[in-house]
Coordinates of C-alpha atoms and ligand atoms in Angstrom, one line a residue:
X190 CA 0.0 0.0 0.0
X191 CA 1.6 3.3 -1.0
X192 CA -1.0 5.7 -2.1
X193 CA -1.4 8.8 0.0
X194 CA -5.2 8.2 0.2
X195 CA -4.7 4.6 1.4
X196 CA -2.2 5.7 4.1
X197 CA -4.5 8.4 5.4
X198 CA -7.6 6.2 5.4
X199 CA -5.8 3.3 7.0
X200 CA -4.4 5.5 9.8
X201 CA -7.8 6.9 10.6
X202 CA -9.0 3.3 11.3
X203 CA -6.3 2.7 13.8
X204 CA -6.2 6.1 15.6
X205 CA -8.8 8.4 17.1
X206 CA -9.6 11.3 14.7
X207 CA -7.7 13.9 16.8
X208 CA -4.5 11.9 16.4
X209 CA -4.3 12.1 12.6
X210 CA -4.1 15.1 10.3
X211 CA -4.3 15.1 6.5
X212 CA -5.7 18.6 5.6
X213 CA -3.6 20.7 3.2
X214 CA -2.6 23.3 5.9
X215 CA -1.2 20.6 8.1
X216 CA 0.5 18.8 5.2
X217 CA 2.1 22.1 4.2
X218 CA 3.2 22.9 7.8
X219 CA 5.0 19.6 8.2
X220 CA 6.7 19.7 4.8
X221 CA 9.7 21.6 6.1
X222 CA 11.9 22.3 9.1
X223 CA 14.5 25.1 9.8
X224 CA 16.5 24.1 6.7
X225 CA 16.3 26.5 3.7
X226 CA 15.4 25.3 0.2
X227 CA 13.9 22.0 1.3
X228 CA 10.4 20.8 1.5
X229 CA 8.5 17.6 0.9
X230 CA 4.9 16.7 1.7
X231 CA 3.9 13.9 4.0
X232 CA 0.9 11.7 3.3
X233 CA -0.3 12.3 6.9
X234 CA 0.7 13.5 10.3
X235 CA 0.2 11.4 13.5
X236 CA 0.3 12.9 17.0
X237 CA 0.7 9.9 19.4
X238 CA 0.2 10.4 23.1
X239 CA 1.8 7.2 24.5
X240 CA 4.6 4.8 23.8
X241 CA 2.0 2.1 23.0
X242 CA 0.5 4.3 20.3
X243 CA 3.9 4.8 18.7
X244 CA 4.5 1.0 18.8
X245 CA 1.1 0.4 17.1
X246 CA 2.0 3.0 14.4
X247 CA 5.3 1.4 13.8
X248 CA 3.9 -2.2 13.6
X249 CA 1.3 -1.0 11.1
X250 CA 4.0 0.9 9.0
X251 CA 6.4 -2.1 9.2
X252 CA 3.7 -4.5 7.9
X253 CA 2.5 -2.1 5.1
X254 CA 6.1 -0.8 4.3
X255 CA 5.1 2.8 4.9
X256 CA 7.9 5.3 5.6
X257 CA 7.8 7.0 9.0
X258 CA 9.6 10.3 9.8
X259 CA 9.9 11.2 13.5
X260 CA 9.6 14.9 14.3
X261 CA 9.8 17.1 17.4
X262 CA 9.4 20.9 16.9
X263 CA 10.9 21.0 13.4
X264 CA 13.8 23.4 14.3
X265 CA 16.4 21.1 12.8
X266 CA 18.9 22.6 10.3
X267 CA 19.9 19.6 8.2
X268 CA 16.4 18.5 6.9
X269 CA 16.2 15.6 9.5
X270 CA 12.4 15.6 9.9
X271 CA 11.5 16.6 6.3
X272 CA 9.7 13.6 4.7
X273 CA 11.7 13.6 1.5
X274 CA 10.3 10.2 0.5
X275 CA 6.8 11.2 1.8
X276 CA 5.2 8.7 4.3
X277 CA 3.9 9.6 7.7
X278 CA 5.3 12.3 10.0
X279 CA 5.2 11.1 13.6
X280 CA 5.1 14.3 15.7
X281 CA 5.9 14.0 19.4
X282 CA 4.7 17.4 20.6
X283 CA 1.8 15.9 22.6
X284 CA 4.2 13.7 24.6
X285 CA 5.4 16.7 26.6
X286 CA 5.2 15.5 30.3
X287 CA 8.0 15.5 32.8
X288 CA 7.5 12.1 34.5
X289 CA 9.9 12.3 37.4
X290 CA 12.5 14.6 39.0
X291 CA 14.6 12.3 41.3
X292 CA 16.3 14.6 43.8
X293 CA 18.2 11.8 45.4
X294 CA 19.8 10.5 42.2
X295 CA 19.8 13.9 40.4
X296 CA 17.9 12.7 37.3
X297 CA 14.8 13.7 35.4
X298 CA 12.7 11.3 33.3
X299 CA 10.6 12.9 30.6
X300 CA 8.7 12.2 27.4
X301 CA 10.4 13.2 24.1
X302 CA 8.2 16.2 23.2
X303 CA 9.1 18.2 26.3
X304 CA 10.5 21.6 25.2
X305 CA 14.1 22.0 26.3
X306 CA 13.6 25.4 28.1
X307 CA 10.6 24.0 30.0
X308 CA 12.6 21.1 31.3
X309 CA 15.5 23.4 32.4
X310 CA 13.0 25.7 34.1
X311 CA 11.2 22.8 36.0
X312 CA 14.4 21.2 37.3
X313 CA 15.6 24.8 38.2
X314 CA 12.6 25.1 40.6
X315 CA 14.1 22.1 42.5
X316 CA 17.5 23.8 42.6
X317 CA 18.9 21.6 39.8
X318 CA 20.6 22.4 36.5
X319 CA 20.3 20.9 33.0
X320 CA 23.1 22.7 31.1
X321 CA 22.6 21.9 27.4
X322 CA 21.1 25.1 25.9
X323 CA 20.8 25.1 22.1
X324 CA 19.9 28.5 20.7
X325 CA 16.5 27.0 19.8
X326 CA 15.8 25.8 23.4
X327 CA 12.5 27.7 23.8
X328 CA 11.1 25.6 20.9
X329 CA 13.2 22.5 20.4
X330 CA 12.2 19.2 22.1
X331 CA 14.4 16.9 24.3
X332 CA 13.8 14.1 21.8
X333 CA 15.1 16.2 18.9
X334 CA 18.1 17.3 21.1
X335 CA 18.9 13.6 22.0
X336 CA 19.0 12.3 18.4
X337 CA 20.8 15.4 17.1
X338 CA 23.1 15.4 20.1
X339 CA 22.5 19.1 20.4
X340 CA 25.1 21.5 21.8
X341 CA 24.6 25.1 22.9
X342 CA 26.4 28.1 24.4
X343 CA 27.2 26.4 27.7
X344 CA 28.5 23.2 26.1
X345 CA 32.1 24.3 26.1
X346 CA 32.3 23.7 29.9
X347 CA 29.4 21.4 30.5
X348 CA 29.3 19.1 27.4
X349 CA 26.6 18.4 24.9
X350 CA 23.3 16.5 25.2
X351 CA 24.9 13.0 25.1
X352 CA 26.8 13.8 28.3
X353 CA 23.5 14.0 30.1
X354 CA 21.6 11.0 28.6
X355 CA 21.5 8.1 31.1
X356 CA 18.7 6.1 29.6
X357 CA 16.3 5.9 26.7
X358 CA 13.0 4.1 26.0
X359 CA 12.9 3.3 22.3
X360 CA 10.3 2.0 19.8
X361 CA 12.1 0.0 17.0
X362 CA 10.9 0.3 13.4
X363 CA 9.1 -3.1 13.8
X364 CA 7.1 -1.7 16.8
X365 CA 9.1 -3.5 19.6
X366 CA 9.7 -1.4 22.7
X367 CA 13.0 -1.5 24.6
X368 CA 14.9 0.4 27.3
X369 CA 18.6 1.1 27.3
X370 CA 20.6 2.6 30.2
X371 CA 19.8 3.1 33.9
X372 CA 20.0 5.5 36.8
X373 CA 23.3 3.9 37.8
X374 CA 26.1 6.4 37.3
X375 CA 28.3 3.5 36.2
X376 CA 26.8 1.0 33.7
X377 CA 28.8 -1.1 31.3
X378 CA 26.3 -3.8 30.6
X379 CA 26.8 -4.7 27.0
X380 CA 27.1 -2.5 24.0
X381 CA 26.4 1.2 24.7
X382 CA 23.2 1.4 22.7
X383 CA 22.3 4.8 24.2
X384 CA 25.4 6.3 22.5
X385 CA 24.3 4.8 19.1
X386 CA 20.8 6.2 19.5
X387 CA 22.2 9.6 20.5
X388 CA 23.0 11.3 17.1
X389 CA 21.0 8.7 15.2
X390 CA 18.9 11.5 13.7
X391 CA 15.6 9.6 13.8
X392 CA 16.9 6.8 11.6
X393 CA 17.2 3.9 14.1
X394 CA 14.3 4.1 16.5
X395 CA 11.7 6.5 18.0
X396 CA 12.7 7.8 21.4
X397 CA 9.7 7.7 23.7
X398 CA 11.3 8.4 27.1
X399 CA 14.5 10.1 28.1
X400 CA 16.4 9.8 31.5
X401 CA 18.7 12.8 31.9
X402 CA 21.5 13.5 34.4
X403 CA 21.2 16.8 36.4
X404 CA 23.8 18.8 38.3
X405 CA 23.9 21.5 40.9
X406 CA 23.8 25.0 39.4
X407 CA 27.0 27.2 39.6
X408 CA 27.1 29.6 42.6
X409 CA 28.3 32.6 40.6
X410 CA 28.8 33.8 37.0
X411 CA 30.1 36.7 35.0
X412 CA 29.4 37.8 31.4
X413 CA 31.8 39.8 29.4
X414 CA 32.2 41.2 25.9
X415 CA 35.6 41.7 24.2
X416 CA 35.8 43.8 21.1
X417 CA 38.4 43.1 18.3
X418 CA 39.5 45.0 15.2
X419 CA 39.3 41.9 13.0
X420 CA 38.1 38.2 13.0
X421 CA 41.6 36.7 13.2
X422 CA 42.6 38.6 16.4
X423 CA 39.3 37.4 18.0
X424 CA 40.2 33.8 16.9
X425 CA 43.7 34.2 18.5
X426 CA 42.0 35.2 21.8
X427 CA 39.9 32.0 21.6
X428 CA 43.0 30.0 21.1
X429 CA 44.8 31.9 23.9
X430 CA 42.0 31.4 26.5
X431 CA 41.9 27.6 25.8
X432 CA 45.7 27.3 25.7
X433 CA 45.7 29.3 29.0
X434 CA 43.9 26.2 30.5
X435 CA 40.7 28.2 31.1
X436 CA 37.4 26.6 30.1
X437 CA 34.7 29.3 30.4
X438 CA 31.1 28.4 30.4
X439 CA 30.6 30.1 27.0
X440 CA 33.1 31.5 24.5
X441 CA 31.0 32.8 21.6
X442 CA 32.0 34.7 18.4
X443 CA 30.2 37.3 16.3
X444 CA 31.7 39.0 13.2
X445 CA 31.1 42.5 12.0
X446 CA 28.2 41.5 9.6
X447 CA 26.4 39.7 12.5
X448 CA 27.0 42.5 15.0
X449 CA 25.4 45.0 12.6
X450 CA 22.4 42.7 12.0
X451 CA 21.9 42.2 15.7
X452 CA 22.1 46.0 16.3
X453 CA 19.7 46.7 13.4
X454 CA 17.2 44.3 15.0
X455 CA 17.8 44.6 18.8
X456 CA 19.6 47.9 19.5
X457 CA 21.7 46.4 22.3
X458 CA 24.4 49.1 21.9
X459 CA 27.1 47.0 20.4
X460 CA 29.9 49.0 18.6
X461 CA 29.2 48.7 14.8
X462 CA 32.7 49.5 13.6
X463 CA 34.6 46.6 15.2
X464 CA 35.7 43.5 13.2
X465 CA 34.4 40.9 15.7
X466 CA 33.4 40.4 19.3
X467 CA 33.6 37.5 21.8
X468 CA 30.9 37.0 24.4
X469 CA 32.4 35.2 27.3
X470 CA 30.8 33.7 30.4
X471 CA 32.6 32.2 33.4
X472 CA 30.8 30.4 36.2
X473 CA 31.5 28.4 39.3
X474 CA 32.7 29.3 42.8
X475 CA 32.9 33.2 43.2
X476 CA 36.7 33.1 43.7
X477 CA 37.2 31.0 40.5
X478 CA 34.9 33.3 38.5
X479 CA 37.0 36.4 39.6
X480 CA 40.3 34.7 38.8
X481 CA 39.2 33.4 35.4
X482 CA 37.5 36.6 34.3
X483 CA 40.7 38.6 35.1
X484 CA 42.9 36.1 33.2
X485 CA 40.5 36.2 30.2
X486 CA 40.6 40.0 30.1
X487 CA 44.4 39.9 30.1
X488 CA 44.5 37.4 27.3
X489 CA 42.0 39.4 25.2
X490 CA 44.1 42.5 25.6
X491 CA 47.3 40.6 24.7
X492 CA 45.5 39.5 21.5
X493 CA 44.7 43.1 20.5
X494 CA 41.2 43.7 22.0
X495 CA 40.1 47.3 21.5
X496 CA 37.5 47.2 24.3
X497 CA 36.3 45.0 27.1
X498 CA 32.9 45.2 28.9
X499 CA 31.7 43.3 32.0
X500 CA 28.0 43.1 32.8
X501 CA 27.3 44.7 36.2
X502 CA 23.9 43.1 36.8
X503 CA 22.1 39.9 36.0
X504 CA 19.8 41.8 33.6
X505 CA 22.8 43.3 31.8
X506 CA 24.4 39.8 31.6
X507 CA 21.2 38.5 30.0
X508 CA 21.2 41.4 27.5
X509 CA 24.8 40.6 26.5
X510 CA 24.0 36.9 26.1
X511 CA 21.0 37.9 24.0
X512 CA 23.3 39.5 21.5
X513 CA 24.6 36.1 20.7
X514 CA 21.3 34.2 21.0
X515 CA 19.8 36.7 18.5
X516 CA 22.6 36.2 15.9
X517 CA 20.7 33.8 13.6
X518 CA 17.3 35.4 13.7
X519 CA 18.9 38.9 13.1
X520 CA 20.9 37.7 10.1
X521 CA 17.9 35.9 8.7
X522 CA 16.0 39.3 8.4
X523 CA 18.5 40.7 5.9
X524 CA 17.8 38.6 2.7
X525 CA 15.1 36.1 1.6
X526 CA 17.3 33.0 2.1
X527 CA 19.6 32.2 5.0
X528 CA 22.0 29.3 4.7
X529 CA 23.6 28.4 8.0
X530 CA 26.5 25.9 8.2
X531 CA 28.3 24.5 11.1
X532 CA 31.9 23.6 10.0
X533 CA 33.9 22.7 13.1
X534 CA 37.6 22.7 13.7
X535 CA 40.1 21.9 16.5
X536 CA 40.1 25.0 18.7
X537 CA 43.7 26.0 17.9
X538 CA 42.6 26.2 14.2
X539 CA 39.8 28.7 14.8
X540 CA 42.0 31.7 13.6
X541 CA 43.0 29.9 10.4
X542 CA 39.4 28.8 9.7
X543 CA 38.1 32.3 10.2
X544 CA 40.7 33.7 7.8
X545 CA 39.7 31.1 5.3
X546 CA 36.0 31.9 5.6
X547 CA 36.8 35.6 4.8
X548 CA 38.9 34.5 1.8
X549 CA 36.2 32.3 0.2
X550 CA 33.5 34.9 1.0
X551 CA 35.5 37.4 -1.0
X552 CA 36.4 34.9 -3.8
X553 CA 32.7 34.0 -4.4
X554 CA 31.5 37.6 -3.7
X555 CA 28.9 36.5 -1.1
X556 CA 27.2 38.1 1.8
X557 CA 28.3 35.9 4.8
X558 CA 28.0 36.6 8.5
X559 CA 29.9 34.3 10.8
X560 CA 29.1 33.6 14.4
X561 CA 29.3 30.5 16.6
X562 CA 30.5 28.5 19.6
X563 CA 34.2 29.5 19.0
X564 CA 35.4 27.9 22.2
X565 CA 34.2 24.6 20.7
X566 CA 35.7 25.4 17.3
X567 CA 32.1 25.3 16.1
X568 CA 31.6 28.1 13.6
X569 CA 28.4 29.1 11.8
X570 CA 29.3 30.9 8.5
X571 CA 25.8 32.0 7.4
X572 CA 25.2 33.0 3.8
X573 CA 22.5 35.7 3.2
X574 CA 21.2 35.1 -0.3
X575 CA 18.1 34.5 -2.4
X576 CA 17.3 31.0 -3.6
X577 CA 15.6 32.5 -6.7
X578 CA 19.0 33.6 -7.9
X579 CA 20.3 30.4 -9.4
X580 CA 23.7 31.8 -10.4
X581 CA 24.3 33.0 -6.8
X582 CA 23.1 29.7 -5.4
X583 CA 25.8 27.9 -7.4
X584 CA 28.4 30.2 -5.9
X585 CA 27.1 29.5 -2.5
X586 CA 27.4 25.8 -3.0
X587 CA 31.0 26.1 -4.3
X588 CA 31.8 28.3 -1.3
X589 CA 30.5 25.9 1.3
X590 CA 32.2 22.9 -0.5
X591 CA 35.5 24.7 0.0
X592 CA 34.6 25.5 3.7
X593 CA 33.9 21.9 4.5
X594 CA 37.0 20.6 2.7
X595 CA 39.0 23.1 4.7
X596 CA 37.4 22.0 8.0
X597 CA 38.3 18.4 7.2
X598 CA 41.9 19.4 6.1
X599 CA 42.3 21.2 9.5
X600 CA 41.3 18.0 11.4
X601 CA 37.7 19.1 12.0
X602 CA 34.3 18.0 10.8
X603 CA 31.5 19.0 8.4
X604 CA 28.9 19.3 11.3
X605 CA 29.5 20.0 14.9
X606 CA 25.9 20.0 16.1
X607 CA 23.3 20.3 13.3
X608 CA 23.6 16.7 12.0
X609 CA 24.0 15.1 8.6
X610 CA 20.3 14.9 7.7
X611 CA 19.9 15.0 3.9
X612 CA 21.9 18.2 3.6
X613 CA 25.3 16.9 4.5
X614 CA 25.1 13.3 3.3
X615 CA 27.3 14.0 0.4
X616 CA 30.1 15.1 2.7
X617 CA 29.8 12.2 5.2
X618 CA 32.0 9.7 3.2
X619 CA 34.7 12.4 3.1
X620 CA 34.6 12.4 6.8
X621 CA 34.3 8.8 7.8
X622 CA 35.7 6.9 4.8
X623 CA 34.1 3.9 3.0
X624 CA 34.7 1.4 5.8
X625 CA 33.1 3.8 8.2
X626 CA 30.1 4.2 5.9
X627 CA 29.7 0.4 5.6
X628 CA 29.7 0.0 9.4
X629 CA 27.1 2.7 9.7
X630 CA 25.0 1.0 7.0
X631 CA 25.2 -2.3 8.8
X632 CA 24.0 -0.6 12.1
X633 CA 21.1 1.0 10.2
X634 CA 20.1 -2.4 8.7
X635 CA 20.2 -4.2 12.0
X636 CA 17.8 -1.7 13.5
X637 CA 15.7 -1.1 10.4
X638 CA 16.1 -3.9 7.8
X639 CA 13.4 -2.5 5.5
X640 CA 14.5 1.1 5.7
X641 CA 11.1 2.5 6.8
X642 CA 12.4 4.9 9.4
X643 CA 13.4 8.4 8.2
X644 CA 14.7 7.2 4.8
X645 CA 17.1 9.3 2.8
X646 CA 18.9 10.7 5.8
X647 CA 22.6 10.3 6.7
X648 CA 23.1 8.0 3.6
X649 CA 23.1 9.4 0.1
X650 CA 21.2 6.6 -1.6
X651 CA 17.9 5.1 -0.6
X652 CA 18.2 3.1 2.6
Ligands
FAD36 C1 17.3 29.5 15.7 C2 17.9 28.1 15.9 C3 19.0 27.9 16.7 C4 19.6 26.7 16.9 N1 20.6 26.6 17.8 C5 21.2 25.3 17.9 C6 22.3 25.2 18.9 O1 22.7 26.1 19.5 N2 22.8 24.0 19.0 C7 22.3 22.9 18.3 O2 22.9 21.8 18.5 N3 21.3 23.0 17.4 C8 20.7 24.2 17.2 N4 19.7 24.3 16.4 C9 19.2 23.1 15.6 C10 18.0 22.4 16.2 O3 17.2 23.3 17.1 C11 18.4 21.2 17.0 O4 18.9 20.2 16.1 C12 17.3 20.5 17.9 O5 17.8 19.5 18.6 C13 16.1 20.0 17.0 O6 15.0 19.7 17.9 P1 13.5 19.6 17.3 O7 12.7 19.1 18.4 O8 13.2 20.8 16.6 O9 13.8 18.4 16.3 P2 13.3 18.2 14.8 O10 13.8 19.3 14.0 O11 11.8 18.0 14.8 O12 13.9 16.8 14.4 C14 15.3 16.7 14.3 C15 15.7 15.3 14.1 O13 15.3 14.5 15.2 C16 14.4 13.4 14.8 N5 13.5 13.2 16.0 C17 12.8 14.2 16.6 N6 12.2 13.6 17.7 C18 12.5 12.3 17.7 C19 12.2 11.2 18.5 N7 11.4 11.3 19.6 N8 12.7 10.0 18.2 C20 13.5 9.8 17.2 N9 13.9 10.8 16.3 C21 13.4 12.1 16.6 C22 13.8 13.8 13.5 O14 13.5 12.8 12.7 C23 15.0 14.6 12.9 O15 15.9 13.8 12.3 C24 19.1 25.6 16.2 C25 18.0 25.7 15.3 C26 17.4 27.0 15.1 C27 16.3 27.1 14.2

């Protein structure tokens, strides 16, 4: 059975009417995510409310050989939840309950559709801290964060989502339900299936429950901005801070184009004529915060900083952090199409990578703003363009090809946090080699022999 009509009618027999959507507005809404230039219509959308409903959906899909594409909030930036081979979109947003906050073991158990910021807020009420803070955290779901292994501003010091995942409940493509991991801090029972499912981009199983580790919050923090005359001196300061054996909570970079877009949009009072700025946060014991922030200011000055500002109040700190959080949305206002990439390099290569981005930007005569988690070596060169201009789009493609090749040459990777999806699949073999690709294909087949879950992602050809 493959026809769209058959799929929709059959689903309506299995699920109550409010769980299935097929009208044109819903179909259009679920045809894209945050990735530019990409859309594809599903046959239907299903909104399950329990693990058992997801299991029933997968059993039906497995039997009928219907493709299923899991989806959280659709903020992904590599086309992960776009149904490029049609089929059914399985949207988890109604599975948004926090099931348990365990204050003795410092864990939280939740459903996959919980919004990241809501989870952080709820555990915060109990005096606990969930550090991963993707820029999309007010919208993205924990399920999406887990399978994309999302990072964020604080991940330099605190690690990415995988560092907090202790256990997962998963529905396999054939509908079987299994649990991997435990509340034990130490657990080496068999293969580490959790780690395989983290970063699996919805291609191996549907995550239906997530057990996360929590930590106590830092006692103090300080937020600073350092201004630089050019990108490379800011890059040198990043290298200097890390080489100085300081790991701030956040070490974020904005270039001149991004600074001006943020100012146009948010009027924070950033200087418009500087080449780049770093937004730096330190946190921990008050004495450590004082010591680290003084050392960071010295390193920035040694690297040619033209100005340094420290937030005096919590409100001002939030405003400075906002400058970074608003980078993408501010850039996106400038031209009809925004193409954001996340080439990532070892941290000592940040100055070289920034210089290369400037070079290819000029070579291909493109409007590129660069920002990113510079302390992680994770840069977001963002091309502001117009997809209707075919000639310019070709230049954009050549430019990003060169950026990815350079990232690999410098010992980095083609994606630091946005995943492969269907956008980066052509670059993946360059990164992992043919043997690596074969191992990944074997893993995919062992979970999903018929290739029904999120086809066309990670691998170039049909699964
Ligand atoms: C403005 C903006 C800022 C961003 N900032 C960051 C950032 O700082 N760091 C970062 O890492 N990313 C960032 N992102 C990217 C994105 O928000 C993350 O990848 C996020 O984790 C996606 O969550 P989601 O709920 O929107 O997932 P979706 O986009 O809905 O799906 C993403 C992938 O997860 C799969 N999936 C979703 N739920 C499940 C489930 N329950 N089981 C199995 N598979 C599932 C989908 O099939 C898809 O492959 C940003 C995006 C935007 C638009």
